[in-house]
Structure formats: structure tokens, C-alpha cells
Tab-separated table of C-alpha atoms in Angstrom:
chain	number	residue	atom	x	y	z
E	1	MET	CA	-0.029	19.638	-6.206
E	2	LYS	CA	3.243	17.918	-5.291
E	3	VAL	CA	2.555	14.246	-4.610
E	4	LEU	CA	4.849	11.505	-3.267
E	5	ILE	CA	3.737	7.916	-3.789
E	6	ALA	CA	5.926	5.888	-1.453
E	7	CYS	CA	6.732	2.198	-1.920
E	8	GLU	CA	5.326	2.112	-5.441
E	9	GLU	CA	7.241	0.516	-8.295
E	10	SER	CA	4.234	-0.052	-10.560
E	11	GLN	CA	3.653	3.734	-10.905
E	12	GLU	CA	-0.109	3.226	-11.296
E	13	VAL	CA	-0.961	5.954	-8.792
E	14	CYS	CA	1.864	8.191	-9.981
E	15	LYS	CA	0.682	8.011	-13.586
E	16	ALA	CA	-2.925	8.728	-12.571
E	17	PHE	CA	-1.898	11.928	-10.776
E	18	ARG	CA	0.421	12.948	-13.624
E	19	ALA	CA	-2.493	12.561	-16.029
E	20	LYS	CA	-4.352	15.137	-13.930
E	21	GLY	CA	-1.477	17.607	-14.169
E	22	HIS	CA	0.089	17.079	-10.734
E	23	GLU	CA	3.819	16.880	-10.029
E	24	ALA	CA	3.817	13.304	-8.769
E	25	TYR	CA	6.748	10.995	-8.092
E	26	SER	CA	6.829	7.299	-7.267
E	27	CYS	CA	9.520	6.102	-4.874
E	28	ASP	CA	10.688	2.586	-4.139
E	29	ILE	CA	13.841	0.580	-3.450
E	30	GLN	CA	12.970	-1.330	-6.656
E	31	MET	CA	13.294	0.060	-10.154
E	32	CYS	CA	9.965	1.176	-11.570
E	33	SER	CA	8.022	-1.052	-13.954
E	34	GLY	CA	5.553	1.632	-15.017
E	35	GLY	CA	7.591	2.965	-17.916
E	36	HIS	CA	8.384	6.422	-16.531
E	37	PRO	CA	11.844	6.501	-14.922
E	38	GLU	CA	11.693	10.303	-15.165
E	39	TRP	CA	9.050	10.214	-12.411
E	40	HIS	CA	10.679	7.571	-10.212
E	41	ILE	CA	12.949	7.988	-7.191
E	42	LEU	CA	15.006	4.852	-6.620
E	43	GLY	CA	15.648	4.610	-2.879
E	44	ASP	CA	14.165	4.871	0.604
E	45	ALA	CA	11.063	7.079	0.679
E	46	LEU	CA	11.892	8.192	4.220
E	47	ALA	CA	14.923	10.047	2.811
E	48	VAL	CA	12.642	12.460	0.909
E	49	ILE	CA	9.415	12.350	2.912
E	50	ASN	CA	10.099	15.519	4.933
E	51	GLY	CA	10.475	17.728	1.860
E	52	ASN	CA	12.982	20.584	1.577
E	53	VAL	CA	15.199	18.186	-0.329
E	54	ASP	CA	16.886	17.688	-3.685
E	55	PHE	CA	16.505	14.262	-5.275
E	56	THR	CA	17.409	12.601	-8.539
E	57	THR	CA	14.947	10.604	-10.608
E	58	CYS	CA	15.978	7.569	-12.619
E	59	ASP	CA	16.522	9.624	-15.774
E	60	GLY	CA	19.375	11.459	-14.023
E	61	GLN	CA	17.490	14.730	-13.526
E	62	THR	CA	17.600	16.559	-10.186
E	63	HIS	CA	14.434	18.012	-8.650
E	64	THR	CA	13.667	20.121	-5.589
E	65	VAL	CA	10.527	19.890	-3.462
E	66	ASP	CA	10.058	22.288	-0.551
E	67	LYS	CA	7.124	20.323	0.841
E	68	TRP	CA	4.798	17.571	-0.267
E	69	ASP	CA	1.092	18.412	-0.477
E	70	LEU	CA	-0.003	14.779	-0.522
E	71	LEU	CA	1.613	11.503	0.532
E	72	ILE	CA	0.206	8.159	-0.582
E	73	ALA	CA	2.130	5.238	0.919
E	74	HIS	CA	2.035	1.492	0.315
E	75	PRO	CA	4.382	0.116	3.014
E	76	PRO	CA	5.191	-3.632	2.860
E	77	CYS	CA	2.524	-5.814	4.459
E	78	THR	CA	4.370	-9.162	4.640
E	79	TYR	CA	4.613	-9.208	8.423
E	80	LEU	CA	1.704	-6.903	9.326
E	81	SER	CA	-1.255	-8.411	7.483
E	82	ASN	CA	-3.853	-10.547	9.176
E	83	ALA	CA	-3.415	-13.125	6.402
E	84	GLY	CA	0.193	-13.651	7.469
E	85	ALA	CA	-0.610	-13.940	11.170
E	86	VAL	CA	-0.808	-17.740	10.938
E	87	ARG	CA	2.953	-17.799	10.275
E	88	LEU	CA	3.632	-15.899	13.496
E	89	TYR	CA	3.157	-19.012	15.614
E	90	LYS	CA	4.870	-22.380	15.738
E	91	LYS	CA	3.360	-25.559	17.125
E	92	ILE	CA	5.636	-27.845	19.137
E	93	ASN	CA	4.300	-30.816	21.099
E	94	GLU	CA	0.756	-29.524	20.635
E	95	LYS	CA	1.674	-26.135	22.138
E	96	ARG	CA	1.834	-22.846	20.258
E	97	TYR	CA	4.875	-20.588	20.484
E	98	ILE	CA	5.457	-17.225	18.910
E	99	ASP	CA	8.121	-17.025	16.224
E	100	LEU	CA	10.326	-14.327	17.755
E	101	GLU	CA	12.195	-13.568	14.536
E	102	ARG	CA	8.972	-12.991	12.628
E	103	PHE	CA	7.521	-10.974	15.528
E	104	GLU	CA	10.588	-8.699	15.559
E	105	ASN	CA	10.317	-8.284	11.789
E	106	GLY	CA	6.695	-7.295	12.335
E	107	GLN	CA	7.696	-4.718	14.936
E	108	ASP	CA	10.178	-3.210	12.460
E	109	ALA	CA	7.463	-3.154	9.791
E	110	LYS	CA	5.099	-1.403	12.214
E	111	GLU	CA	7.707	1.270	12.970
E	112	PHE	CA	8.179	1.841	9.226
E	113	PHE	CA	4.395	2.004	8.717
E	114	LEU	CA	3.930	4.588	11.483
E	115	LYS	CA	6.557	6.897	9.989
E	116	PHE	CA	4.209	7.409	7.051
E	117	ILE	CA	1.172	7.889	9.290
E	118	HIS	CA	3.021	10.591	11.257
E	119	ALA	CA	4.875	12.199	8.341
E	120	PRO	CA	4.929	16.019	8.237
E	121	VAL	CA	2.627	16.161	5.217
E	122	GLU	CA	-0.758	17.917	5.228
E	123	LYS	CA	-2.680	15.158	3.434
E	124	ILE	CA	-1.824	11.484	3.897
E	125	ALA	CA	-3.207	8.143	2.713
E	126	VAL	CA	-1.584	4.888	3.802
E	127	GLU	CA	-2.740	1.626	2.217
E	128	ASN	CA	-2.424	-1.920	3.573
E	129	PRO	CA	-4.450	-5.139	3.906
E	130	ILE	CA	-6.405	-5.908	7.075
E	131	PRO	CA	-3.700	-5.798	9.770
E	132	SER	CA	-3.014	-8.379	12.430
E	133	GLY	CA	-4.262	-7.305	15.855
E	134	VAL	CA	-0.965	-8.409	17.382
E	135	TYR	CA	0.777	-5.236	16.253
E	136	ARG	CA	-1.979	-2.832	17.368
E	137	LEU	CA	-1.848	-0.489	14.405
E	138	PRO	CA	-4.078	2.606	14.519
E	139	LYS	CA	-7.656	2.014	13.412
E	140	TYR	CA	-8.020	2.406	9.662
E	141	THR	CA	-10.429	4.979	8.195
E	142	GLN	CA	-12.133	2.805	5.589
E	143	THR	CA	-11.872	-0.355	3.514
E	144	ILE	CA	-12.150	-0.525	-0.264
E	145	GLN	CA	-12.539	-3.310	-2.817
E	146	PRO	CA	-11.387	-3.555	-6.474
E	147	TYR	CA	-14.958	-4.404	-7.562
E	148	GLU	CA	-16.045	-0.937	-6.382
E	149	TYR	CA	-13.757	0.616	-9.008
E	150	GLY	CA	-14.450	-1.469	-12.099
E	151	HIS	CA	-12.316	-4.572	-11.444
E	152	PRO	CA	-14.323	-7.797	-10.854
E	153	TYR	CA	-12.264	-9.089	-7.921
E	154	SER	CA	-12.398	-8.993	-4.142
E	155	LYS	CA	-9.313	-7.842	-2.210
E	156	LYS	CA	-10.224	-5.920	0.917
E	157	THR	CA	-7.790	-3.086	1.456
E	158	CYS	CA	-7.591	-0.597	4.320
E	159	LEU	CA	-6.927	3.120	4.022
E	160	TRP	CA	-5.625	5.282	6.850
E	161	LEU	CA	-6.490	8.886	5.913
E	162	LYS	CA	-5.403	12.284	7.214
E	163	ASN	CA	-7.178	15.424	5.951
E	164	LEU	CA	-8.637	13.475	3.035
E	165	PRO	CA	-12.222	12.367	2.358
E	166	LYS	CA	-13.036	8.701	2.164
E	167	LEU	CA	-12.640	7.281	-1.312
E	168	THR	CA	-16.011	6.933	-3.062
E	169	PRO	CA	-16.757	3.941	-5.345
E	170	THR	CA	-16.781	4.881	-9.019
E	171	ASN	CA	-17.930	1.741	-10.870
E	172	VAL	CA	-19.356	-1.093	-8.795
E	173	VAL	CA	-19.281	-4.464	-10.603
E	174	LYS	CA	-19.938	-8.028	-9.494
E	175	PRO	CA	-16.795	-9.799	-8.241
E	176	ILE	CA	-16.033	-13.109	-9.936
E	177	CYS	CA	-13.403	-14.284	-7.435
E	178	SER	CA	-10.712	-13.206	-5.009
E	179	TRP	CA	-7.679	-11.462	-6.497
E	180	VAL	CA	-5.190	-13.024	-4.066
E	181	SER	CA	-4.844	-16.798	-4.164
E	182	GLY	CA	-4.303	-18.694	-0.935
E	183	GLY	CA	-3.387	-21.863	-2.798
E	184	SER	CA	-5.492	-24.809	-3.893
E	185	LYS	CA	-6.098	-26.175	-0.389
E	186	LYS	CA	-7.282	-24.807	2.937
E	187	ALA	CA	-5.292	-25.177	6.162
E	188	ASP	CA	-7.212	-28.376	6.971
E	189	GLY	CA	-6.220	-29.937	3.639
E	190	THR	CA	-9.613	-29.661	1.942
E	191	ALA	CA	-9.903	-28.099	-1.502
E	192	ARG	CA	-10.685	-24.399	-1.851
E	193	THR	CA	-13.772	-23.507	-3.855
E	194	ASN	CA	-12.243	-20.124	-4.787
E	195	CYS	CA	-8.500	-20.251	-5.393
E	196	GLY	CA	-8.135	-16.619	-6.393
E	197	MET	CA	-6.232	-15.195	-9.327
E	198	VAL	CA	-2.712	-14.287	-8.172
E	199	ARG	CA	-0.106	-15.816	-5.880
E	200	ASN	CA	2.904	-13.761	-6.982
E	201	SER	CA	3.497	-11.177	-4.243
E	202	LYS	CA	4.742	-8.464	-6.596
E	203	THR	CA	1.705	-8.749	-8.857
E	204	ARG	CA	-0.852	-8.888	-6.064
E	205	SER	CA	0.576	-5.770	-4.386
E	206	LYS	CA	0.073	-3.526	-7.425
E	207	THR	CA	-2.654	-0.887	-7.220
E	208	PHE	CA	-5.598	-1.462	-9.555
E	209	PRO	CA	-5.828	1.274	-12.233
E	210	GLY	CA	-9.454	2.032	-11.316
E	211	ILE	CA	-8.483	2.705	-7.700
E	212	ALA	CA	-5.492	4.819	-8.771
E	213	GLN	CA	-7.732	6.869	-11.041
E	214	ALA	CA	-10.255	7.395	-8.238
E	215	MET	CA	-7.484	8.623	-5.926
E	216	ALA	CA	-6.269	11.119	-8.536
E	217	GLU	CA	-9.750	12.356	-9.379
E	218	GLN	CA	-11.061	12.618	-5.820
E	219	TRP	CA	-7.969	13.581	-3.829
E	220	GLY	CA	-6.273	15.558	-6.595
E	221	ASN	CA	-9.101	18.071	-6.480
E	222	GLU	CA	-8.768	18.641	-2.731
E	223	GLU	CA	-7.719	22.215	-2.001
E	224	GLY	CA	-5.203	22.989	0.737
């Protein structure tokens, strides 16, 4: 199976599919941190998403893919997530106004997101946090949590699926706290009882290995 993992620098999903014998490539505008430049395409995923294209991986080798069998995409969620919706509005003289610059950035992010949803690939999975209702994204297929795949944290993530079964939990454990930290205080200034583990955006966006392994095991066995 030829697999494109778009917007992935960590290579967690790429490595999981490679371990199962698939021809998988990660693609991101950032250099990979997963240790396998020979499997990483540095650049815009939309440039290779349609297949029938030659591309060069970060080891300098050129590859040809007629068509992708599976696309797994992790488009940026900065402007689309429900968690970031609070920053979409400004309060002036006790009245709320929409931040037009942020709204336009969100519209651009939505357009980018939809290009993965509507890509000419037989099997598609797009991953993102709970989206803000402002942008009216298509309804997601399911939500998953790290603690369903062996990691003791909560971080609700949505999956939009095309011609793929829902991901099935593999190792349900008790969550000890949230993975994403919202800071030490709530919006009203009171202390949070659960501050979460991670505030760094790059770290919190990485796919958990248990989820990556489940994707490779469950979706990698799907026949065309």
C-alpha cells in the first residue's frame, strides 16, 4: 500500500506503516524529527497529493507514485479548533467584535483542510481537534482519546474518514490528566485543578505511538 501522511514531521504514523511493510512517506513544510529523512518529503503536501508525480525525499532520492492508496492528514488546527475560538473575538466597551484577521486565517485553514477531505484518494483519514462551529466543517466520523490506545492522557481528537472503518481502541487505560495544558489559571482567574502536561504546540500536535500503531494495524490491512 502506498501511503501519504500529510503535515507530519514527527513520522510516528509513517514509521508505524513502514513497520508493517507499506511504502509510506511523511510530508511537511518542516524537516522531519523522526529520524528517517529517506521517508520524508519536505514541502507542501498538496503538491504530491494527486499522485502521478515524481518527488524527492530528504535523502536526495527520487520516487514515483502513480496514485496513493491511503491519505492520512494532520492539517494545522491553530485557527480551526474549538479551543482557539475564544481568540476569535475582541471585547471593546463591553461589546464583542470578531477579529477579522483571525477569521480570515481560519477561512484559509478551512480551505486547506477541505482539500484533504476531497483529495482524489480512495481511502482518507483527516485528524484534528474538536472544530469551532464558526467554520462549519463537515461532521467528523468519530472521536478518539490517547487513553484508548495505551497512553494515560485525555486529548479528544476527531477523525474524518472516507472508505475506512472507525478506529477501534486497542489498550484502554485510566487517564491521569489532560495532555494539553491550558495554563495554570482559568479564564476567570481561578486556579486550574488539572493543568495538563504540555503547552508547547509542536509537542502537543504529535501523534501518540499507540494511535499510530492502531492506524497501521487496522487500516493497513484494508483491501482496496
